Amino acid sequence: CDLKICDFGLARGFGNDEEDPTLTDYVVTRWYRAPEVVLLASEYTKSIDVWSVGCILCELIGRRPIFTGKDHLDQIKKIFQVIGTPTEDDLEWLPARSPARSFIKKATVCAKQPWKTVYPQATPIGIHAIERMLTFNPLKRANVEETLQLAYYETLHMPDDEPRADSPIDWKFDKFTPTKRLLQNKIYAEC
């Protein structure tokens, strides 16, 4: 069984040795954005992808998207209504005097909804997978390797059949500022 989730429409490069990664808040379709993307815009890690996969898992189990915010503020509110308002420990990754931290401190306090109540049809290992992937604090969220090791994916995880890129993608093309003449030259070079 192969599962491929792909939508590079809002993708950004994230190489290991990239000195100046161009990170923006315009990544990931809003309903699948991790809190750090919504709150900090340009300060995030690969853990945003784990959050997105957690949202997809919730959608597969519940048959509808879990966090359907109308804008970025509503998106955070929808997240808090399910996972609860973050504790001080959950905020360790946010700069002490950041506007994001101030916003969270002023937000209406929401209690965490038990995942078993949100998804009564989910198995205990499914609930555990959701909890590990939809952890507010990106430093405590499961990384990709940990996610693949979760019991929920045990029958799907085949380490010897999981290709990895030999090297990171060269995203220089994304920084290309086209002019009419440069675009013509690129087209001619392809022909």
PDB file of N, CA and C in Angstrom, residues 32-35 47-58 83 125-144 146-148 150:
ATOM      1  N   TYR A  32      -4.980  23.407   7.389  1.00  0.00           N
ATOM      2  CA  TYR A  32      -3.960  22.417   7.724  1.00  0.00           C
ATOM      3  C   TYR A  32      -2.692  23.076   8.268  1.00  0.00           C
ATOM      4  N   ARG A  33      -2.746  24.376   8.527  1.00  0.00           N
ATOM      5  CA  ARG A  33      -1.571  25.109   9.009  1.00  0.00           C
ATOM      6  C   ARG A  33      -1.330  24.851  10.485  1.00  0.00           C
ATOM      7  N   ALA A  34      -0.075  24.616  10.814  1.00  0.00           N
ATOM      8  CA  ALA A  34       0.325  24.450  12.215  1.00  0.00           C
ATOM      9  C   ALA A  34       0.238  25.802  12.921  1.00  0.00           C
ATOM     10  N   PRO A  35       0.030  25.791  14.241  1.00  0.00           N
ATOM     11  CA  PRO A  35      -0.076  27.053  14.978  1.00  0.00           C
ATOM     12  C   PRO A  35       1.110  27.988  14.770  1.00  0.00           C
ATOM     13  N   SER A  47       8.273  20.401  11.297  1.00  0.00           N
ATOM     14  CA  SER A  47       7.173  19.855  12.101  1.00  0.00           C
ATOM     15  C   SER A  47       5.813  20.371  11.629  1.00  0.00           C
ATOM     16  N   ILE A  48       5.806  21.430  10.817  1.00  0.00           N
ATOM     17  CA  ILE A  48       4.518  21.904  10.288  1.00  0.00           C
ATOM     18  C   ILE A  48       3.882  20.841   9.396  1.00  0.00           C
ATOM     19  N   ASP A  49       4.709  20.022   8.759  1.00  0.00           N
ATOM     20  CA  ASP A  49       4.176  18.962   7.900  1.00  0.00           C
ATOM     21  C   ASP A  49       3.514  17.861   8.725  1.00  0.00           C
ATOM     22  N   VAL A  50       4.064  17.592   9.905  1.00  0.00           N
ATOM     23  CA  VAL A  50       3.467  16.579  10.785  1.00  0.00           C
ATOM     24  C   VAL A  50       2.093  17.060  11.246  1.00  0.00           C
ATOM     25  N   TRP A  51       1.984  18.347  11.587  1.00  0.00           N
ATOM     26  CA  TRP A  51       0.685  18.910  11.969  1.00  0.00           C
ATOM     27  C   TRP A  51      -0.318  18.708  10.824  1.00  0.00           C
ATOM     28  N   SER A  52       0.094  19.032   9.610  1.00  0.00           N
ATOM     29  CA  SER A  52      -0.796  18.900   8.448  1.00  0.00           C
ATOM     30  C   SER A  52      -1.269  17.463   8.270  1.00  0.00           C
ATOM     31  N   VAL A  53      -0.355  16.507   8.431  1.00  0.00           N
ATOM     32  CA  VAL A  53      -0.730  15.095   8.309  1.00  0.00           C
ATOM     33  C   VAL A  53      -1.691  14.713   9.437  1.00  0.00           C
ATOM     34  N   GLY A  54      -1.496  15.264  10.626  1.00  0.00           N
ATOM     35  CA  GLY A  54      -2.434  15.029  11.724  1.00  0.00           C
ATOM     36  C   GLY A  54      -3.833  15.535  11.384  1.00  0.00           C
ATOM     37  N   CYS A  55      -3.904  16.690  10.744  1.00  0.00           N
ATOM     38  CA  CYS A  55      -5.202  17.234  10.311  1.00  0.00           C
ATOM     39  C   CYS A  55      -5.849  16.325   9.269  1.00  0.00           C
ATOM     40  N   ILE A  56      -5.035  15.787   8.369  1.00  0.00           N
ATOM     41  CA  ILE A  56      -5.548  14.869   7.345  1.00  0.00           C
ATOM     42  C   ILE A  56      -6.054  13.583   7.999  1.00  0.00           C
ATOM     43  N   LEU A  57      -5.320  13.071   8.993  1.00  0.00           N
ATOM     44  CA  LEU A  57      -5.765  11.873   9.706  1.00  0.00           C
ATOM     45  C   LEU A  57      -7.122  12.127  10.366  1.00  0.00           C
ATOM     46  N   CYS A  58      -7.272  13.286  11.000  1.00  0.00           N
ATOM     47  CA  CYS A  58      -8.558  13.633  11.619  1.00  0.00           C
ATOM     48  C   CYS A  58      -9.673  13.661  10.579  1.00  0.00           C
ATOM     49  N   ILE A  83      -7.984  21.630  21.065  1.00  0.00           N
ATOM     50  CA  ILE A  83      -6.827  21.179  21.852  1.00  0.00           C
ATOM     51  C   ILE A  83      -6.668  21.953  23.158  1.00  0.00           C
ATOM     52  N   ILE A 125      -5.113   3.611  19.408  1.00  0.00           N
ATOM     53  CA  ILE A 125      -3.853   3.946  18.736  1.00  0.00           C
ATOM     54  C   ILE A 125      -4.048   5.090  17.738  1.00  0.00           C
ATOM     55  N   GLY A 126      -5.252   5.223  17.207  1.00  0.00           N
ATOM     56  CA  GLY A 126      -5.564   6.368  16.345  1.00  0.00           C
ATOM     57  C   GLY A 126      -5.564   7.658  17.144  1.00  0.00           C
ATOM     58  N   ILE A 127      -6.152   7.608  18.328  1.00  0.00           N
ATOM     59  CA  ILE A 127      -6.168   8.775  19.228  1.00  0.00           C
ATOM     60  C   ILE A 127      -4.739   9.157  19.598  1.00  0.00           C
ATOM     61  N   HIS A 128      -3.921   8.169  19.915  1.00  0.00           N
ATOM     62  CA  HIS A 128      -2.522   8.440  20.271  1.00  0.00           C
ATOM     63  C   HIS A 128      -1.791   9.117  19.110  1.00  0.00           C
ATOM     64  N   ALA A 129      -2.033   8.650  17.893  1.00  0.00           N
ATOM     65  CA  ALA A 129      -1.393   9.251  16.714  1.00  0.00           C
ATOM     66  C   ALA A 129      -1.824  10.710  16.557  1.00  0.00           C
ATOM     67  N   ILE A 130      -3.109  10.969  16.718  1.00  0.00           N
ATOM     68  CA  ILE A 130      -3.611  12.347  16.622  1.00  0.00           C
ATOM     69  C   ILE A 130      -2.947  13.220  17.681  1.00  0.00           C
ATOM     70  N   GLU A 131      -2.891  12.726  18.922  1.00  0.00           N
ATOM     71  CA  GLU A 131      -2.281  13.500  20.015  1.00  0.00           C
ATOM     72  C   GLU A 131      -0.823  13.844  19.727  1.00  0.00           C
ATOM     73  N   ARG A 132      -0.081  12.903  19.178  1.00  0.00           N
ATOM     74  CA  ARG A 132       1.349  13.133  18.900  1.00  0.00           C
ATOM     75  C   ARG A 132       1.557  14.112  17.753  1.00  0.00           C
ATOM     76  N   MET A 133       0.653  14.083  16.770  1.00  0.00           N
ATOM     77  CA  MET A 133       0.817  14.956  15.605  1.00  0.00           C
ATOM     78  C   MET A 133       0.202  16.338  15.805  1.00  0.00           C
ATOM     79  N   LEU A 134      -0.866  16.426  16.587  1.00  0.00           N
ATOM     80  CA  LEU A 134      -1.520  17.713  16.812  1.00  0.00           C
ATOM     81  C   LEU A 134      -1.180  18.268  18.192  1.00  0.00           C
ATOM     82  N   THR A 135       0.087  18.254  18.512  1.00  0.00           N
ATOM     83  CA  THR A 135       0.604  18.851  19.739  1.00  0.00           C
ATOM     84  C   THR A 135       0.934  20.306  19.435  1.00  0.00           C
ATOM     85  N   PHE A 136       0.410  21.226  20.241  1.00  0.00           N
ATOM     86  CA  PHE A 136       0.587  22.659  19.984  1.00  0.00           C
ATOM     87  C   PHE A 136       2.053  23.059  19.935  1.00  0.00           C
ATOM     88  N   ASN A 137       2.821  22.600  20.908  1.00  0.00           N
ATOM     89  CA  ASN A 137       4.242  22.949  20.993  1.00  0.00           C
ATOM     90  C   ASN A 137       5.020  22.156  19.943  1.00  0.00           C
ATOM     91  N   PRO A 138       5.584  22.833  18.926  1.00  0.00           N
ATOM     92  CA  PRO A 138       6.294  22.098  17.875  1.00  0.00           C
ATOM     93  C   PRO A 138       7.522  21.352  18.381  1.00  0.00           C
ATOM     94  N   LEU A 139       8.079  21.780  19.521  1.00  0.00           N
ATOM     95  CA  LEU A 139       9.240  21.094  20.087  1.00  0.00           C
ATOM     96  C   LEU A 139       8.848  19.750  20.697  1.00  0.00           C
ATOM     97  N   LYS A 140       7.575  19.593  21.042  1.00  0.00           N
ATOM     98  CA  LYS A 140       7.090  18.352  21.649  1.00  0.00           C
ATOM     99  C   LYS A 140       6.283  17.502  20.669  1.00  0.00           C
ATOM    100  N   ARG A 141       5.991  18.051  19.513  1.00  0.00           N
ATOM    101  CA  ARG A 141       5.251  17.327  18.477  1.00  0.00           C
ATOM    102  C   ARG A 141       6.140  16.220  17.913  1.00  0.00           C
ATOM    103  N   ALA A 142       5.544  15.110  17.547  1.00  0.00           N
ATOM    104  CA  ALA A 142       6.313  14.026  16.921  1.00  0.00           C
ATOM    105  C   ALA A 142       6.950  14.541  15.635  1.00  0.00           C
ATOM    106  N   ASN A 143       8.178  14.104  15.373  1.00  0.00           N
ATOM    107  CA  ASN A 143       8.786  14.445  14.083  1.00  0.00           C
ATOM    108  C   ASN A 143       8.378  13.367  13.076  1.00  0.00           C
ATOM    109  N   VAL A 144       8.823  13.493  11.844  1.00  0.00           N
ATOM    110  CA  VAL A 144       8.409  12.549  10.800  1.00  0.00           C
ATOM    111  C   VAL A 144       8.806  11.118  11.156  1.00  0.00           C
ATOM    112  N   GLU A 146       9.417   9.782  14.103  1.00  0.00           N
ATOM    113  CA  GLU A 146       8.604   9.307  15.231  1.00  0.00           C
ATOM    114  C   GLU A 146       7.182   8.988  14.777  1.00  0.00           C
ATOM    115  N   THR A 147       6.649   9.806  13.893  1.00  0.00           N
ATOM    116  CA  THR A 147       5.300   9.576  13.384  1.00  0.00           C
ATOM    117  C   THR A 147       5.218   8.237  12.663  1.00  0.00           C
ATOM    118  N   LEU A 148       6.221   7.939  11.851  1.00  0.00           N
ATOM    119  CA  LEU A 148       6.225   6.664  11.124  1.00  0.00           C
ATOM    120  C   LEU A 148       6.326   5.464  12.066  1.00  0.00           C
ATOM    121  N   LEU A 150       4.769   5.272  14.990  1.00  0.00           N
ATOM    122  CA  LEU A 150       3.557   5.144  15.799  1.00  0.00           C
ATOM    123  C   LEU A 150       2.832   3.839  15.477  1.00  0.00           C
TER     124      LEU A 150
END
